[in-house]
mmCIF file of N, CA and C and ligand atoms in Angstrom:
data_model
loop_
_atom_site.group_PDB
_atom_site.id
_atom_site.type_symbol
_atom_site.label_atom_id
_atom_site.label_comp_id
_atom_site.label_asym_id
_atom_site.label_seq_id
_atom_site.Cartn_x
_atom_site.Cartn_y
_atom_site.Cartn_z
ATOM 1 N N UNK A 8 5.901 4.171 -13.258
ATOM 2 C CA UNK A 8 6.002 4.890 -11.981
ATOM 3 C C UNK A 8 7.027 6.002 -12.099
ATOM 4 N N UNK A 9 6.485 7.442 -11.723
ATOM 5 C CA UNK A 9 7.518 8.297 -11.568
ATOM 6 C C UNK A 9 8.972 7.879 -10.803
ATOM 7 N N UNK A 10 10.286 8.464 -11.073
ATOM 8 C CA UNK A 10 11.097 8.589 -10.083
ATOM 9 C C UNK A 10 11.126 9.695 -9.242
ATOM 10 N N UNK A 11 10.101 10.455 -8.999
ATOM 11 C CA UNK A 11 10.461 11.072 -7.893
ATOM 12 C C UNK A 11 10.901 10.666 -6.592
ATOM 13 N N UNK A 12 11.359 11.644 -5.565
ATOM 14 C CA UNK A 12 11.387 11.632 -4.082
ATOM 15 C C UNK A 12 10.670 10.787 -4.027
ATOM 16 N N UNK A 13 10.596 9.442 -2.529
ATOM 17 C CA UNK A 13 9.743 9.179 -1.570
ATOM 18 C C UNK A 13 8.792 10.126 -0.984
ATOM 19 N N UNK A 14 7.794 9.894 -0.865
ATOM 20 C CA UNK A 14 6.809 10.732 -0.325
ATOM 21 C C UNK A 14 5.503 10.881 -1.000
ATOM 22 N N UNK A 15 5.461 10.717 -2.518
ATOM 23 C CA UNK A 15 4.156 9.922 -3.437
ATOM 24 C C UNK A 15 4.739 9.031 -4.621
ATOM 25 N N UNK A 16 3.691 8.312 -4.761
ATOM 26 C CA UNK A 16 4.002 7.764 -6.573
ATOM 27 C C UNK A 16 2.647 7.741 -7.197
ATOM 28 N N UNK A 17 2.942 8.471 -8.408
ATOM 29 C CA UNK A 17 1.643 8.301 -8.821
ATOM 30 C C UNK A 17 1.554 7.083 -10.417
ATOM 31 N N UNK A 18 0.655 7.327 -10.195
ATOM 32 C CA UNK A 18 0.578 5.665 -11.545
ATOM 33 C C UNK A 18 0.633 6.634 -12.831
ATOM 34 N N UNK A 19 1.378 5.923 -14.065
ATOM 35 C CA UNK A 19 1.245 6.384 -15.657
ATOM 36 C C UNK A 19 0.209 7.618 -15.776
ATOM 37 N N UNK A 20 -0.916 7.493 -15.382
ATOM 38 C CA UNK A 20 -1.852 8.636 -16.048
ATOM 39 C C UNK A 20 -2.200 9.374 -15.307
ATOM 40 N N UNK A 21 -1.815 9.407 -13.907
ATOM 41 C CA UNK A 21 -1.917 10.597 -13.154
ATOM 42 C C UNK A 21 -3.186 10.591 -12.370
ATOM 43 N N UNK A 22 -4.149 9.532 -12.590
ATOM 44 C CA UNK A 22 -5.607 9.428 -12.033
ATOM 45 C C UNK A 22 -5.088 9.142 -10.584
ATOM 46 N N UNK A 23 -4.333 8.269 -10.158
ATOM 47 C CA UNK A 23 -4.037 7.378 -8.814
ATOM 48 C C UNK A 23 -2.276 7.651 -8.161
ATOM 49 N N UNK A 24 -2.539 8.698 -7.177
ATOM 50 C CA UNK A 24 -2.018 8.681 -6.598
ATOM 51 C C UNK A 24 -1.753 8.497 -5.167
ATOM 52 N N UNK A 25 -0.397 7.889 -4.293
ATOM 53 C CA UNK A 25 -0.426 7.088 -3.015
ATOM 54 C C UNK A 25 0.541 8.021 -2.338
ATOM 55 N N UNK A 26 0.493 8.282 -1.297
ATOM 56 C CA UNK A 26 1.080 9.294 -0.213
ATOM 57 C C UNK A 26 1.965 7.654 1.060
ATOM 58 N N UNK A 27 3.783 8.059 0.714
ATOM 59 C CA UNK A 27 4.269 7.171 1.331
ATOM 60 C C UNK A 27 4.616 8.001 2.983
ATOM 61 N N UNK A 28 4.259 7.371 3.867
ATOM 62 C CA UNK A 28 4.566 8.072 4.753
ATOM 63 C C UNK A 28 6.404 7.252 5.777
ATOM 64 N N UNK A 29 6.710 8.028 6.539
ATOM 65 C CA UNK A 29 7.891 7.106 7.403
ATOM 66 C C UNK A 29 8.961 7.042 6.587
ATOM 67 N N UNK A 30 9.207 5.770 6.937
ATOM 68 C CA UNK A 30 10.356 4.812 6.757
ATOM 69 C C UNK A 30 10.635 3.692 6.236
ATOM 70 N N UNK A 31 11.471 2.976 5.121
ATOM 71 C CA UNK A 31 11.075 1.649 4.643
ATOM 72 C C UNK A 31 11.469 0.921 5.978
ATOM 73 N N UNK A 32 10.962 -0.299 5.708
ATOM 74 C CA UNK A 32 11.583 -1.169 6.752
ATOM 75 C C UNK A 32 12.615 -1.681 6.198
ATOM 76 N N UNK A 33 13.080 -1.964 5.415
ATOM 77 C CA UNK A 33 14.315 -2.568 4.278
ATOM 78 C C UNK A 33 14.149 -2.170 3.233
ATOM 79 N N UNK A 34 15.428 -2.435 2.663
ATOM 80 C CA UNK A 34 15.062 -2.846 0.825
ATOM 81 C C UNK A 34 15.579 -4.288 0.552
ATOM 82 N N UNK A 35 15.216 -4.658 -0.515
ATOM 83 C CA UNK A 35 15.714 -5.626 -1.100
ATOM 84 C C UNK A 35 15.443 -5.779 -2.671
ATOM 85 N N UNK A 36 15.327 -6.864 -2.865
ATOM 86 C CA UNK A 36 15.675 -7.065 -4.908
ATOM 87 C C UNK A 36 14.195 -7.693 -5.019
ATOM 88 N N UNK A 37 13.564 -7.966 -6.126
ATOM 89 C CA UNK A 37 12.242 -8.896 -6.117
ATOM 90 C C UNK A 37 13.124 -10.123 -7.114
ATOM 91 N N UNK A 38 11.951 -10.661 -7.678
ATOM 92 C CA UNK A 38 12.416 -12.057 -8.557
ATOM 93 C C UNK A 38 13.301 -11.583 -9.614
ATOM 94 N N UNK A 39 13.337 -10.910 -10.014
ATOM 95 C CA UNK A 39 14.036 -10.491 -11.127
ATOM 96 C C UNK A 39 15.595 -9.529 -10.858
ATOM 97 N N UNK A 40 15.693 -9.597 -9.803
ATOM 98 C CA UNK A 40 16.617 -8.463 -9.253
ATOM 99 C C UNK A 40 16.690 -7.174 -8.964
ATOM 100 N N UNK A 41 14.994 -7.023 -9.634
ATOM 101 C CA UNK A 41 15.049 -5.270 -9.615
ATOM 102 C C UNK A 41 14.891 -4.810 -8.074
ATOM 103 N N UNK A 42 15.460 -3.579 -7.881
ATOM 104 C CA UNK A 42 15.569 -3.083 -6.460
ATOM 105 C C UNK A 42 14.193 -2.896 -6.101
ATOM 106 N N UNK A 43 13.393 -3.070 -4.842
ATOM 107 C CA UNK A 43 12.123 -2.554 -4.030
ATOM 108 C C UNK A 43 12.004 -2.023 -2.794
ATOM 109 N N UNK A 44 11.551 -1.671 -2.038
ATOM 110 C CA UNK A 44 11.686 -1.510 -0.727
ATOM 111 C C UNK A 44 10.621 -1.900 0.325
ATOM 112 N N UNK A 45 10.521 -2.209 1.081
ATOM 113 C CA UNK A 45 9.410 -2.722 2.056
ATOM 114 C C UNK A 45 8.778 -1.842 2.947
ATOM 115 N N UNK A 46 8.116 -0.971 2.890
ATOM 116 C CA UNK A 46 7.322 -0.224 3.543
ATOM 117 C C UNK A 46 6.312 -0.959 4.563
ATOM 118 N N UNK A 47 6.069 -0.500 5.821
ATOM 119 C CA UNK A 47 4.624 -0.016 6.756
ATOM 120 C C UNK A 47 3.824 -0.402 5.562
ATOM 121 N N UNK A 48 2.868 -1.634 5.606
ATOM 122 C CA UNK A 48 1.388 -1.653 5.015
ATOM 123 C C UNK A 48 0.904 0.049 5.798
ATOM 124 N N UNK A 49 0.699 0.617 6.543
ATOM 125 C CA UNK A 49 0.242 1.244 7.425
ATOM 126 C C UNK A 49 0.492 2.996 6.870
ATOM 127 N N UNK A 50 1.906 2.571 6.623
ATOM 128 C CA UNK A 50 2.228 4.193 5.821
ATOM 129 C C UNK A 50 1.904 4.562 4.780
ATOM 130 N N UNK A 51 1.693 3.675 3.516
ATOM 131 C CA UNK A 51 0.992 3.701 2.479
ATOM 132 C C UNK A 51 -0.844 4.474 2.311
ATOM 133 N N UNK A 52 -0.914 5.521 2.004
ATOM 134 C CA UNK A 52 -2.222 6.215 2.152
ATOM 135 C C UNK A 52 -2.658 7.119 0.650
ATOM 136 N N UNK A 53 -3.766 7.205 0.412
ATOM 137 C CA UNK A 53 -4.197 7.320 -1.082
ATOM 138 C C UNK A 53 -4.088 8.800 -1.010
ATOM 139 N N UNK A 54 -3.450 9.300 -2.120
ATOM 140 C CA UNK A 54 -3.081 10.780 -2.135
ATOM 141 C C UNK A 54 -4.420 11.098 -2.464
ATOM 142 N N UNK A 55 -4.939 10.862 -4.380
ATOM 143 C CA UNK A 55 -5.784 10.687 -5.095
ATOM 144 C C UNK A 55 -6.515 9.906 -5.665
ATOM 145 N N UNK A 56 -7.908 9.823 -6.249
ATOM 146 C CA UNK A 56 -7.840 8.859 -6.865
ATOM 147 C C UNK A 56 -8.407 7.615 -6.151
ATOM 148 N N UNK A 57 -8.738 7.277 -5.416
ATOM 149 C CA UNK A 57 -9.828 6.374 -4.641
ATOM 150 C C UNK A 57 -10.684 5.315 -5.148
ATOM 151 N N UNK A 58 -11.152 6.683 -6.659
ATOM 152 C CA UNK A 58 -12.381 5.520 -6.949
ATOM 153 C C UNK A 58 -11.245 4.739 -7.904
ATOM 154 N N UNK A 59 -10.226 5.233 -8.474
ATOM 155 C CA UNK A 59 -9.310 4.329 -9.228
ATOM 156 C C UNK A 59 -8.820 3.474 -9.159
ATOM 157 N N UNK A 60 -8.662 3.334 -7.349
ATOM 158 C CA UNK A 60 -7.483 2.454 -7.153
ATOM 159 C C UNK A 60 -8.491 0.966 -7.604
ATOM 160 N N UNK A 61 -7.646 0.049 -7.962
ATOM 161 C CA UNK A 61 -8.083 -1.332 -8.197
ATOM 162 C C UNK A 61 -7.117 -2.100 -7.527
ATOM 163 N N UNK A 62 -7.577 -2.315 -6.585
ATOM 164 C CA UNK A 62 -7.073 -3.507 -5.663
ATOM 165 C C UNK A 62 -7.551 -5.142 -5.717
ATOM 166 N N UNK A 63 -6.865 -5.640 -6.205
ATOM 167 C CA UNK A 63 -6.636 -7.441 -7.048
ATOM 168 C C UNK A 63 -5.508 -8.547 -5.955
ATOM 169 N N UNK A 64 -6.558 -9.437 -6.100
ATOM 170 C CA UNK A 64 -5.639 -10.592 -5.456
ATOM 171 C C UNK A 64 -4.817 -11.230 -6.033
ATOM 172 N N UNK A 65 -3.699 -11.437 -5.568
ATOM 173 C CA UNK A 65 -2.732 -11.962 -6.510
ATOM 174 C C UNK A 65 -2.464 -13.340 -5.817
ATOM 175 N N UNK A 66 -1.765 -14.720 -7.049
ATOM 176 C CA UNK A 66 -1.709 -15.669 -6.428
ATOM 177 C C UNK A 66 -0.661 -16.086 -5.409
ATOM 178 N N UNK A 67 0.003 -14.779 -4.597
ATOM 179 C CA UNK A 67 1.064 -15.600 -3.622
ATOM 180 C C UNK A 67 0.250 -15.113 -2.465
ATOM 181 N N UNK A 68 -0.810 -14.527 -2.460
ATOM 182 C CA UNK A 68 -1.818 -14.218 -1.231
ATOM 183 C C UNK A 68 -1.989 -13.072 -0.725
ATOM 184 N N UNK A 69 -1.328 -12.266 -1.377
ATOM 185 C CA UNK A 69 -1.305 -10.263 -1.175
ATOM 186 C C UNK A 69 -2.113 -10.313 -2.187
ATOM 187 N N UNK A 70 -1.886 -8.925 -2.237
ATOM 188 C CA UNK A 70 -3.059 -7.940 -3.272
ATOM 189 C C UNK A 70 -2.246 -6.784 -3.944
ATOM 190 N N UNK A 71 -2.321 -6.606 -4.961
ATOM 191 C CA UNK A 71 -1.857 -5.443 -5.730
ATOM 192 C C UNK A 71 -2.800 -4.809 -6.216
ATOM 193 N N UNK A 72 -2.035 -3.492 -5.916
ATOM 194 C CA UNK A 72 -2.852 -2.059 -6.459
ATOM 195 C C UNK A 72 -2.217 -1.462 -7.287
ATOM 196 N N UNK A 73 -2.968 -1.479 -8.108
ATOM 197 C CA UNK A 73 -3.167 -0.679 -9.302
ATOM 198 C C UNK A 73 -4.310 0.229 -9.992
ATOM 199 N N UNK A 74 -4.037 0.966 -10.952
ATOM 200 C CA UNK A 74 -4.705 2.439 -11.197
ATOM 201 C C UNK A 74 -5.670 1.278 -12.167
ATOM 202 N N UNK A 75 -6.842 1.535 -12.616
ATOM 203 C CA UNK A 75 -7.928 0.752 -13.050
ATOM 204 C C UNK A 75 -7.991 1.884 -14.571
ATOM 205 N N UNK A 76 -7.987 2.829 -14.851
ATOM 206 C CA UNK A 76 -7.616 3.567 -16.240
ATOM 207 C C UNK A 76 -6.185 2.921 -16.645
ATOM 208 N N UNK A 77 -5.009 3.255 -16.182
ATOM 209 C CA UNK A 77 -3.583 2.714 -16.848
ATOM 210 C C UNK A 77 -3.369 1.840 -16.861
ATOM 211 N N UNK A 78 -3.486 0.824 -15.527
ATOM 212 C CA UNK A 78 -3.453 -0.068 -15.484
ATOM 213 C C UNK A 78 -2.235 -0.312 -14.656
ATOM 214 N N UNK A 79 -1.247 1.020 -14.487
ATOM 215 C CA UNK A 79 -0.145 0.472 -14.006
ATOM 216 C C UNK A 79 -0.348 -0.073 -12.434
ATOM 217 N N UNK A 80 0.766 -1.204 -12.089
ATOM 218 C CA UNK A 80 0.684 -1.411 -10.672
ATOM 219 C C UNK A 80 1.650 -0.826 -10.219
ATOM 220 N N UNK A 81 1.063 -0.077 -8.595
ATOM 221 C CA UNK A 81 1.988 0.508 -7.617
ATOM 222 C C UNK A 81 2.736 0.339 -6.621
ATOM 223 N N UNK A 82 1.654 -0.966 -6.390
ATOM 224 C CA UNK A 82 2.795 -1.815 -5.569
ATOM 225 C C UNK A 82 1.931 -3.207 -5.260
ATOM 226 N N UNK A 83 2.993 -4.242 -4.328
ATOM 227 C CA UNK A 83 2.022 -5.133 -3.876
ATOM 228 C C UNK A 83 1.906 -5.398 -2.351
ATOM 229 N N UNK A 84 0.983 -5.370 -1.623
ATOM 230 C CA UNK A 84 0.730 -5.400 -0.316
ATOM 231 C C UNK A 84 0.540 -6.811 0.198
ATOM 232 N N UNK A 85 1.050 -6.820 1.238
ATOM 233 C CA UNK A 85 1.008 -8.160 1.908
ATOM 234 C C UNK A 85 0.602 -8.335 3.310
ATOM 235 N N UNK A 86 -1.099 -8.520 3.465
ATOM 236 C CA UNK A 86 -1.586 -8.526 4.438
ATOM 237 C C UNK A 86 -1.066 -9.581 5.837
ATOM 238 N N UNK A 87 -0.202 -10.713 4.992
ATOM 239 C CA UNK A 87 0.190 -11.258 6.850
ATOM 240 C C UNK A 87 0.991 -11.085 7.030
ATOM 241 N N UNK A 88 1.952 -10.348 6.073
ATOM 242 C CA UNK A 88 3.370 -9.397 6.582
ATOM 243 C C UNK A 88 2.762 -8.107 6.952
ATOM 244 N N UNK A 89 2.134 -8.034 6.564
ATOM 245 C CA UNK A 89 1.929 -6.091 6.845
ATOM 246 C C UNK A 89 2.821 -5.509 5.963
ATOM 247 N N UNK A 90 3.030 -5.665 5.067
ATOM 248 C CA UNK A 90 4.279 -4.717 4.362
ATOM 249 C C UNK A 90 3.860 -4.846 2.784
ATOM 250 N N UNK A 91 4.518 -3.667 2.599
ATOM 251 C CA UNK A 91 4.060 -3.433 0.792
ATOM 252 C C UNK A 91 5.046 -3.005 0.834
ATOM 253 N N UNK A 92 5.375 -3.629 -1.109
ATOM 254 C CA UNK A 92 6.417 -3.862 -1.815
ATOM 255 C C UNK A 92 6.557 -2.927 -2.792
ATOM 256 N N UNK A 93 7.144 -1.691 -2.517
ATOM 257 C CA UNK A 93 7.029 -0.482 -3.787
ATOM 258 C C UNK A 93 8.927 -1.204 -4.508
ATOM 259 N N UNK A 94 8.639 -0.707 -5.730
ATOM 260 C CA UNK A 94 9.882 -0.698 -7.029
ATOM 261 C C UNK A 94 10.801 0.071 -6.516
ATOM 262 N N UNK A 95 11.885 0.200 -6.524
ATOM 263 C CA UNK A 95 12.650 1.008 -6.620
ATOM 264 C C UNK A 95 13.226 0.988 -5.059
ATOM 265 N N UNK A 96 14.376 1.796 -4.896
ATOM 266 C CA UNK A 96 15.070 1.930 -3.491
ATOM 267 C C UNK A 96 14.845 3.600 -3.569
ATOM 268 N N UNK A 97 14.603 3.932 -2.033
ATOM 269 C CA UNK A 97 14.198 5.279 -2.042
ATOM 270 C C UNK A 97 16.011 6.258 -1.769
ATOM 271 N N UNK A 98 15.911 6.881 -2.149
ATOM 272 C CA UNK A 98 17.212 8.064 -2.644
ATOM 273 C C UNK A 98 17.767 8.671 -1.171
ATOM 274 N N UNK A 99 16.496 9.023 -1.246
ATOM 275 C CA UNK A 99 16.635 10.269 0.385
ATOM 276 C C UNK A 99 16.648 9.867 1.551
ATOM 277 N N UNK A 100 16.666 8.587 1.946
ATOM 278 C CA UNK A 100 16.227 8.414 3.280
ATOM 279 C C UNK A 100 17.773 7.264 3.177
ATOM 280 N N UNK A 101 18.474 8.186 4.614
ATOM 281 C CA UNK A 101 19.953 7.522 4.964
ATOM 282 C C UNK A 101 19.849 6.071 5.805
ATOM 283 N N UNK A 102 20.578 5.204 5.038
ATOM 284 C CA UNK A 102 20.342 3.777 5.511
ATOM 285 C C UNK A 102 19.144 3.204 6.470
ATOM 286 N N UNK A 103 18.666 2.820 5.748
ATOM 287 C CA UNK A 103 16.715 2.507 6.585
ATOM 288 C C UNK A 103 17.801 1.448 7.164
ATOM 289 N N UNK A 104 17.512 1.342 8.673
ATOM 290 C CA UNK A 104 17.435 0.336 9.925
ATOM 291 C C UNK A 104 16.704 -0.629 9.022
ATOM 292 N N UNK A 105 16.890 -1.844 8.954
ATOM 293 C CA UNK A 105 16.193 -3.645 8.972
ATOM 294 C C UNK A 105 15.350 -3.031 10.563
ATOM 295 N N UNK A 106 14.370 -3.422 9.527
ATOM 296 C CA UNK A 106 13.176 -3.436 10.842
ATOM 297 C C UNK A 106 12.631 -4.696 10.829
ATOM 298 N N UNK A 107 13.136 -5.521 9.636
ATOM 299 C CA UNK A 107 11.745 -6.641 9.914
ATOM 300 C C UNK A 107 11.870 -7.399 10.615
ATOM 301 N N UNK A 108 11.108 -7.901 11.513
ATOM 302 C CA UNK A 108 11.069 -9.465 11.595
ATOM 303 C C UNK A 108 10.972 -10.556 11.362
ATOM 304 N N UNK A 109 11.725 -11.667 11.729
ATOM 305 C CA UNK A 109 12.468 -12.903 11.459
ATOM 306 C C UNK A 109 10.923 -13.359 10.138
ATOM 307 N N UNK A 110 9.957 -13.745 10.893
ATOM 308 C CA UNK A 110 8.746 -14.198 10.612
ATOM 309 C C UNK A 110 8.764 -13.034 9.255
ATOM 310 N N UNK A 111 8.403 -12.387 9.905
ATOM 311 C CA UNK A 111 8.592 -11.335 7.870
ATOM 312 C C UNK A 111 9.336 -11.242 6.964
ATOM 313 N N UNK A 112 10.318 -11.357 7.115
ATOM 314 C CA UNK A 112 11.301 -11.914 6.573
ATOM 315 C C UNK A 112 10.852 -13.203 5.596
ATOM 316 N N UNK A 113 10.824 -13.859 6.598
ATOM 317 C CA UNK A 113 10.706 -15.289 5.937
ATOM 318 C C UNK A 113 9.474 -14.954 5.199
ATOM 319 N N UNK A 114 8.580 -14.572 5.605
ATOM 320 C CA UNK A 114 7.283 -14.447 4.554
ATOM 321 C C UNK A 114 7.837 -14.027 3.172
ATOM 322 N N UNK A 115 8.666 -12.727 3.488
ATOM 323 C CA UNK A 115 9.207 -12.376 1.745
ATOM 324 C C UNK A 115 9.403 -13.002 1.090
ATOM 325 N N UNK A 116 10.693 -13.985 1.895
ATOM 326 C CA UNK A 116 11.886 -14.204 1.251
ATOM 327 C C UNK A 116 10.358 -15.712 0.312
ATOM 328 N N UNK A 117 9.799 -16.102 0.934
ATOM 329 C CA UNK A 117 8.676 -17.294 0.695
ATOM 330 C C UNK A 117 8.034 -16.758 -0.932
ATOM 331 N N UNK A 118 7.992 -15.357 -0.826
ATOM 332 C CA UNK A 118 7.165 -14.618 -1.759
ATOM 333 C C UNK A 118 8.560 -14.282 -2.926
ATOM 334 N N UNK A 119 9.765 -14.618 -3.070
ATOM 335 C CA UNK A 119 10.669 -14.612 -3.731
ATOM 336 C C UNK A 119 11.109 -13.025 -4.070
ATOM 337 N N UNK A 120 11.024 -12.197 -2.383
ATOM 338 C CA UNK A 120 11.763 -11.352 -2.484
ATOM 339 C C UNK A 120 13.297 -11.397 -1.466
ATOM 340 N N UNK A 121 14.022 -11.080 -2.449
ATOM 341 C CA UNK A 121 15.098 -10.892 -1.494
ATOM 342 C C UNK A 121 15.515 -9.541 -0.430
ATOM 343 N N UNK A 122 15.632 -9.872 0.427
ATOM 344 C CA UNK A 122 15.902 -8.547 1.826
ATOM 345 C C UNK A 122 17.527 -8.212 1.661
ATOM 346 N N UNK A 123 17.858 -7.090 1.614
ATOM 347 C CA UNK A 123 19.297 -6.965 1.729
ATOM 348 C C UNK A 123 19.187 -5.759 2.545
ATOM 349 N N UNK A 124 20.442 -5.628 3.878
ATOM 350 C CA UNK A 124 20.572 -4.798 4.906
ATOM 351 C C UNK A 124 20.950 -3.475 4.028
ATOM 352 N N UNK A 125 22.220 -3.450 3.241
ATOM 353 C CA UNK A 125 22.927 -2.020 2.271
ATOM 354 C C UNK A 125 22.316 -2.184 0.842
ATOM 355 N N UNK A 126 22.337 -0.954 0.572
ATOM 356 C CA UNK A 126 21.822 -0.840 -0.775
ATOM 357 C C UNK A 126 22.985 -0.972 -1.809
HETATM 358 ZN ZN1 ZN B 220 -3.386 5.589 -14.007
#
């Protein structure tokens, strides 16, 4: 995944790209500690690349998307949170407000991500 700005990521080969719109709702760490952030399922919208995207069920009950040429994944979405899980903490955007709720929350934290208020 590029480091650019918030606002797209496109996958390794450039076929699949995703247009982030808003605001995260948090960030936090995933299983491993690496930083992510929790986006709007809702803000997430396909720049490019459509027929690429490959969207796969994964076994904690979301779905990850990924580019179907690279293979890389872009993130993972979580339909009874509503929220997708992009890598990284975004740069530009001054202390995202905790938006989530309790119940979402707990869904993460269930999915072995951790929520943290400061980056
Ligand atoms: Zn690709």
């Amino acid at each position: 995944m590029s480091n650019g700005p918030y606002g797209k990521i496109t996958c390794d080969c450039g076929a699949l790209s995703l247009l982030v719109c808003g605001s995260p709702l948090a960030i936090g760490r995933d299983v491993g500690g690496k930083p992510v952030a929790f986006w709007p399922l809702e803000a997430i919208l396909i720049g490019q690349g459509a027929d690429e995207l490959d969207v796969s069920p994964e076994g904690r009950g979301g779905e990850t998307w990924a580019c179907r040429r690279c293979e890389d994944r872009l993130l993972y979405a979580d339909d009874e949170a509503g929220v997708a899980v992009l890598a990284g903490h975004p740069e530009d955007i001054s202390d995202p407000e905790p938006a989530l709720t309790s119940s979402v929350q707990r869904r993460l934290e269930s999915l072995s991500y951790r929520v943290v208020s400061e980056q």
